[in-house]
Amino acid sequence: MAAILSSAVFATSPLKFTIPKHPSLSSHSSQLQFHPLRCNPLSCRSPLPRVRATVLKDEEEEVIIQESFPSKISSSPFDVAKESNADSLNTTPGAVEKLAIKVEQSINIFLTDSVIKILDVFYHDRNYARFFVLETIARVPYFAFMSILHMYESFGWWRRADYLKVHFAESWNEMHHLLIMEELGGNAWWFDRFLSQHIAIFYYIMTVIMYAISPRMAYHFSECVENHAFETYDKFIKAQGEELKKLPAPEVAVNYYTGGDLYLFDEFQTSKIPNTRRPKIENLYDVFINIRDDEAEHCKTMKACQTHGNLRSPHSYTEDDDDNAVCDPEAGCEGIVDCIKKSVSSNPAKLK
């Protein structure tokens, strides 16, 4: 079940990323094109430069994506003209880092493919049960991320509330996906509950260890899982769309997507301006369309998080944002080894 990778190519300009394509799925992954905002979403007006994704795997499809978040190196997220200064500070990964990234992605793709093959065996004709298992698993990495970040905060190694806010909003979104699947009967069988919960326990422990060692690897693995979820929902919508339009939307979905307080709904969509996406839920088809789109947003966030310090809450941007509001790239650490080194060689991370 191991995924065979070809050589990875990494360059500074343009950047090169990979979105794995799983052989057990259809080719809908090419439709998952990311168009997040690079600068502050409240002030971004000029068109963004495109970044081409290359392949690490034989016969893998090439997609076009864009950088997901504003660079924290620039003096202000509202000053798009100064982004060129940040670009000039980028460096090409060294040979060791390239090898590390290749190994990390190889392991992640192997693990993802293995889980997909298991799900294909048990759930090839039971869609709602499969979705229940997926959503039970999908919440886990965000719990793991927050656990490690809270530990770092206790030791004075980390002072970035944006990561905690966004990851909690992501877990809140996945929880409502899970509630929807439960209302649709996806958890009716004891075996499905047993399997999903025990996979979740193993996944949590694995993610905690992985995130402590290499946050980049943990975020990439979560991206692989979210990408599979997107493809699964997209395939289901295309196959069952007409039938779904005839069925009513679950009450929990209507309340979540059209309720009064949508702060957390906006918070996990870090590439969008708050208050811009307001779903219309009239039937079950609309529900699955929005769940699929949510998974795409998770993919964007996980991809952006693979660059250290490259995450900011969409609600943290304000029109009067100034230089002091931008996160200092050194006000944190990447992995427990880096945190320990910085704790003994410099002052604790400052609260921003």
mmCIF file with all atom_site columns, N, CA, C and O in Angstrom, residues 14 38 78 103 115 119 124-125 167 170 181 202 216 240 248 259 293-294 323 352:
data_model
loop_
_atom_site.group_PDB
_atom_site.id
_atom_site.type_symbol
_atom_site.label_atom_id
_atom_site.label_alt_id
_atom_site.label_comp_id
_atom_site.label_asym_id
_atom_site.label_entity_id
_atom_site.label_seq_id
_atom_site.pdbx_PDB_ins_code
_atom_site.Cartn_x
_atom_site.Cartn_y
_atom_site.Cartn_z
_atom_site.occupancy
_atom_site.B_iso_or_equiv
_atom_site.pdbx_formal_charge
_atom_site.auth_seq_id
_atom_site.auth_comp_id
_atom_site.auth_asym_id
_atom_site.auth_atom_id
_atom_site.pdbx_PDB_model_num
ATOM 1  N N  . PRO A 1 14  ? 8.837   30.257 -8.879 1.00 0.00 ? 14  PRO A N  1
ATOM 2  C CA . PRO A 1 14  ? 7.655   30.151 -8.040 1.00 0.00 ? 14  PRO A CA 1
ATOM 3  C C  . PRO A 1 14  ? 7.760   29.015 -7.053 1.00 0.00 ? 14  PRO A C  1
ATOM 4  O O  . PRO A 1 14  ? 8.546   28.124 -7.225 1.00 0.00 ? 14  PRO A O  1
ATOM 5  N N  . ARG A 1 38  ? -3.577  36.525 -0.422 1.00 0.00 ? 38  ARG A N  1
ATOM 6  C CA . ARG A 1 38  ? -2.212  36.641 0.078  1.00 0.00 ? 38  ARG A CA 1
ATOM 7  C C  . ARG A 1 38  ? -2.057  37.840 0.985  1.00 0.00 ? 38  ARG A C  1
ATOM 8  O O  . ARG A 1 38  ? -1.325  37.798 1.939  1.00 0.00 ? 38  ARG A O  1
ATOM 9  N N  . PHE A 1 78  ? -1.515  45.485 5.049  1.00 0.00 ? 78  PHE A N  1
ATOM 10 C CA . PHE A 1 78  ? -2.281  46.359 4.162  1.00 0.00 ? 78  PHE A CA 1
ATOM 11 C C  . PHE A 1 78  ? -1.417  46.975 3.067  1.00 0.00 ? 78  PHE A C  1
ATOM 12 O O  . PHE A 1 78  ? -1.912  47.629 2.178  1.00 0.00 ? 78  PHE A O  1
ATOM 13 N N  . VAL A 1 103 ? 10.621  12.879 2.584  1.00 0.00 ? 103 VAL A N  1
ATOM 14 C CA . VAL A 1 103 ? 10.353  11.739 3.464  1.00 0.00 ? 103 VAL A CA 1
ATOM 15 C C  . VAL A 1 103 ? 9.040   11.936 4.208  1.00 0.00 ? 103 VAL A C  1
ATOM 16 O O  . VAL A 1 103 ? 8.218   11.010 4.326  1.00 0.00 ? 103 VAL A O  1
ATOM 17 N N  . VAL A 1 115 ? -5.369  4.235  5.094  1.00 0.00 ? 115 VAL A N  1
ATOM 18 C CA . VAL A 1 115 ? -6.679  4.468  5.703  1.00 0.00 ? 115 VAL A CA 1
ATOM 19 C C  . VAL A 1 115 ? -7.779  4.433  4.642  1.00 0.00 ? 115 VAL A C  1
ATOM 20 O O  . VAL A 1 115 ? -8.865  3.873  4.872  1.00 0.00 ? 115 VAL A O  1
ATOM 21 N N  . LEU A 1 119 ? -11.165 2.094  4.472  1.00 0.00 ? 119 LEU A N  1
ATOM 22 C CA . LEU A 1 119 ? -12.519 2.639  4.327  1.00 0.00 ? 119 LEU A CA 1
ATOM 23 C C  . LEU A 1 119 ? -13.212 2.093  3.086  1.00 0.00 ? 119 LEU A C  1
ATOM 24 O O  . LEU A 1 119 ? -14.418 1.843  3.098  1.00 0.00 ? 119 LEU A O  1
ATOM 25 N N  . HIS A 1 124 ? -17.705 0.865  0.844  1.00 0.00 ? 124 HIS A N  1
ATOM 26 C CA . HIS A 1 124 ? -17.792 1.168  -0.585 1.00 0.00 ? 124 HIS A CA 1
ATOM 27 C C  . HIS A 1 124 ? -19.226 1.459  -1.036 1.00 0.00 ? 124 HIS A C  1
ATOM 28 O O  . HIS A 1 124 ? -19.440 2.119  -2.052 1.00 0.00 ? 124 HIS A O  1
ATOM 29 N N  . ASP A 1 125 ? -20.241 0.971  -0.298 1.00 0.00 ? 125 ASP A N  1
ATOM 30 C CA . ASP A 1 125 ? -21.634 1.218  -0.676 1.00 0.00 ? 125 ASP A CA 1
ATOM 31 C C  . ASP A 1 125 ? -22.455 1.766  0.488  1.00 0.00 ? 125 ASP A C  1
ATOM 32 O O  . ASP A 1 125 ? -23.686 1.700  0.467  1.00 0.00 ? 125 ASP A O  1
ATOM 33 N N  . HIS A 1 167 ? -7.666  26.968 14.793 1.00 0.00 ? 167 HIS A N  1
ATOM 34 C CA . HIS A 1 167 ? -7.786  25.515 14.940 1.00 0.00 ? 167 HIS A CA 1
ATOM 35 C C  . HIS A 1 167 ? -9.049  25.130 15.715 1.00 0.00 ? 167 HIS A C  1
ATOM 36 O O  . HIS A 1 167 ? -9.685  24.119 15.417 1.00 0.00 ? 167 HIS A O  1
ATOM 37 N N  . GLU A 1 170 ? -11.866 25.414 13.305 1.00 0.00 ? 170 GLU A N  1
ATOM 38 C CA . GLU A 1 170 ? -11.866 24.263 12.401 1.00 0.00 ? 170 GLU A CA 1
ATOM 39 C C  . GLU A 1 170 ? -12.486 23.049 13.064 1.00 0.00 ? 170 GLU A C  1
ATOM 40 O O  . GLU A 1 170 ? -13.279 22.306 12.449 1.00 0.00 ? 170 GLU A O  1
ATOM 41 N N  . MET A 1 181 ? -23.982 14.139 10.009 1.00 0.00 ? 181 MET A N  1
ATOM 42 C CA . MET A 1 181 ? -23.938 12.724 9.628  1.00 0.00 ? 181 MET A CA 1
ATOM 43 C C  . MET A 1 181 ? -24.657 11.848 10.642 1.00 0.00 ? 181 MET A C  1
ATOM 44 O O  . MET A 1 181 ? -25.280 10.842 10.269 1.00 0.00 ? 181 MET A O  1
ATOM 45 N N  . PHE A 1 202 ? -6.047  6.545  18.067 1.00 0.00 ? 202 PHE A N  1
ATOM 46 C CA . PHE A 1 202 ? -4.716  6.321  17.498 1.00 0.00 ? 202 PHE A CA 1
ATOM 47 C C  . PHE A 1 202 ? -4.245  7.554  16.729 1.00 0.00 ? 202 PHE A C  1
ATOM 48 O O  . PHE A 1 202 ? -3.078  7.959  16.828 1.00 0.00 ? 202 PHE A O  1
ATOM 49 N N  . ARG A 1 216 ? 5.231   20.930 10.289 1.00 0.00 ? 216 ARG A N  1
ATOM 50 C CA . ARG A 1 216 ? 5.055   20.907 8.836  1.00 0.00 ? 216 ARG A CA 1
ATOM 51 C C  . ARG A 1 216 ? 4.514   19.555 8.378  1.00 0.00 ? 216 ARG A C  1
ATOM 52 O O  . ARG A 1 216 ? 3.614   19.480 7.542  1.00 0.00 ? 216 ARG A O  1
ATOM 53 N N  . GLN A 1 240 ? -25.032 11.589 -6.748 1.00 0.00 ? 240 GLN A N  1
ATOM 54 C CA . GLN A 1 240 ? -26.346 11.567 -6.099 1.00 0.00 ? 240 GLN A CA 1
ATOM 55 C C  . GLN A 1 240 ? -27.025 12.933 -6.064 1.00 0.00 ? 240 GLN A C  1
ATOM 56 O O  . GLN A 1 240 ? -28.005 13.108 -5.340 1.00 0.00 ? 240 GLN A O  1
ATOM 57 N N  . PRO A 1 248 ? -34.953 16.802 2.416  1.00 0.00 ? 248 PRO A N  1
ATOM 58 C CA . PRO A 1 248 ? -34.842 17.993 3.277  1.00 0.00 ? 248 PRO A CA 1
ATOM 59 C C  . PRO A 1 248 ? -33.489 18.066 3.967  1.00 0.00 ? 248 PRO A C  1
ATOM 60 O O  . PRO A 1 248 ? -32.824 17.054 4.187  1.00 0.00 ? 248 PRO A O  1
ATOM 61 N N  . GLY A 1 259 ? -27.515 30.206 11.067 1.00 0.00 ? 259 GLY A N  1
ATOM 62 C CA . GLY A 1 259 ? -27.792 30.737 12.397 1.00 0.00 ? 259 GLY A CA 1
ATOM 63 C C  . GLY A 1 259 ? -27.344 32.172 12.565 1.00 0.00 ? 259 GLY A C  1
ATOM 64 O O  . GLY A 1 259 ? -26.675 32.760 11.696 1.00 0.00 ? 259 GLY A O  1
ATOM 65 N N  . ASP A 1 293 ? -17.335 22.398 0.355  1.00 0.00 ? 293 ASP A N  1
ATOM 66 C CA . ASP A 1 293 ? -16.612 23.668 0.302  1.00 0.00 ? 293 ASP A CA 1
ATOM 67 C C  . ASP A 1 293 ? -15.856 23.934 1.604  1.00 0.00 ? 293 ASP A C  1
ATOM 68 O O  . ASP A 1 293 ? -14.776 24.533 1.591  1.00 0.00 ? 293 ASP A O  1
ATOM 69 N N  . ASP A 1 294 ? -16.426 23.493 2.726  1.00 0.00 ? 294 ASP A N  1
ATOM 70 C CA . ASP A 1 294 ? -15.709 23.619 4.003  1.00 0.00 ? 294 ASP A CA 1
ATOM 71 C C  . ASP A 1 294 ? -14.398 22.846 3.965  1.00 0.00 ? 294 ASP A C  1
ATOM 72 O O  . ASP A 1 294 ? -13.361 23.337 4.447  1.00 0.00 ? 294 ASP A O  1
ATOM 73 N N  . ASP A 1 323 ? 2.215   48.387 11.967 1.00 0.00 ? 323 ASP A N  1
ATOM 74 C CA . ASP A 1 323 ? 3.387   47.518 11.985 1.00 0.00 ? 323 ASP A CA 1
ATOM 75 C C  . ASP A 1 323 ? 3.455   46.651 13.242 1.00 0.00 ? 323 ASP A C  1
ATOM 76 O O  . ASP A 1 323 ? 3.912   45.522 13.207 1.00 0.00 ? 323 ASP A O  1
ATOM 77 N N  . LYS A 1 352 ? 2.004   38.533 21.443 1.00 0.00 ? 352 LYS A N  1
ATOM 78 C CA . LYS A 1 352 ? 1.702   39.517 20.407 1.00 0.00 ? 352 LYS A CA 1
ATOM 79 C C  . LYS A 1 352 ? 0.201   39.732 20.334 1.00 0.00 ? 352 LYS A C  1
ATOM 80 O O  . LYS A 1 352 ? -0.546  38.780 20.361 1.00 0.00 ? 352 LYS A O  1
#
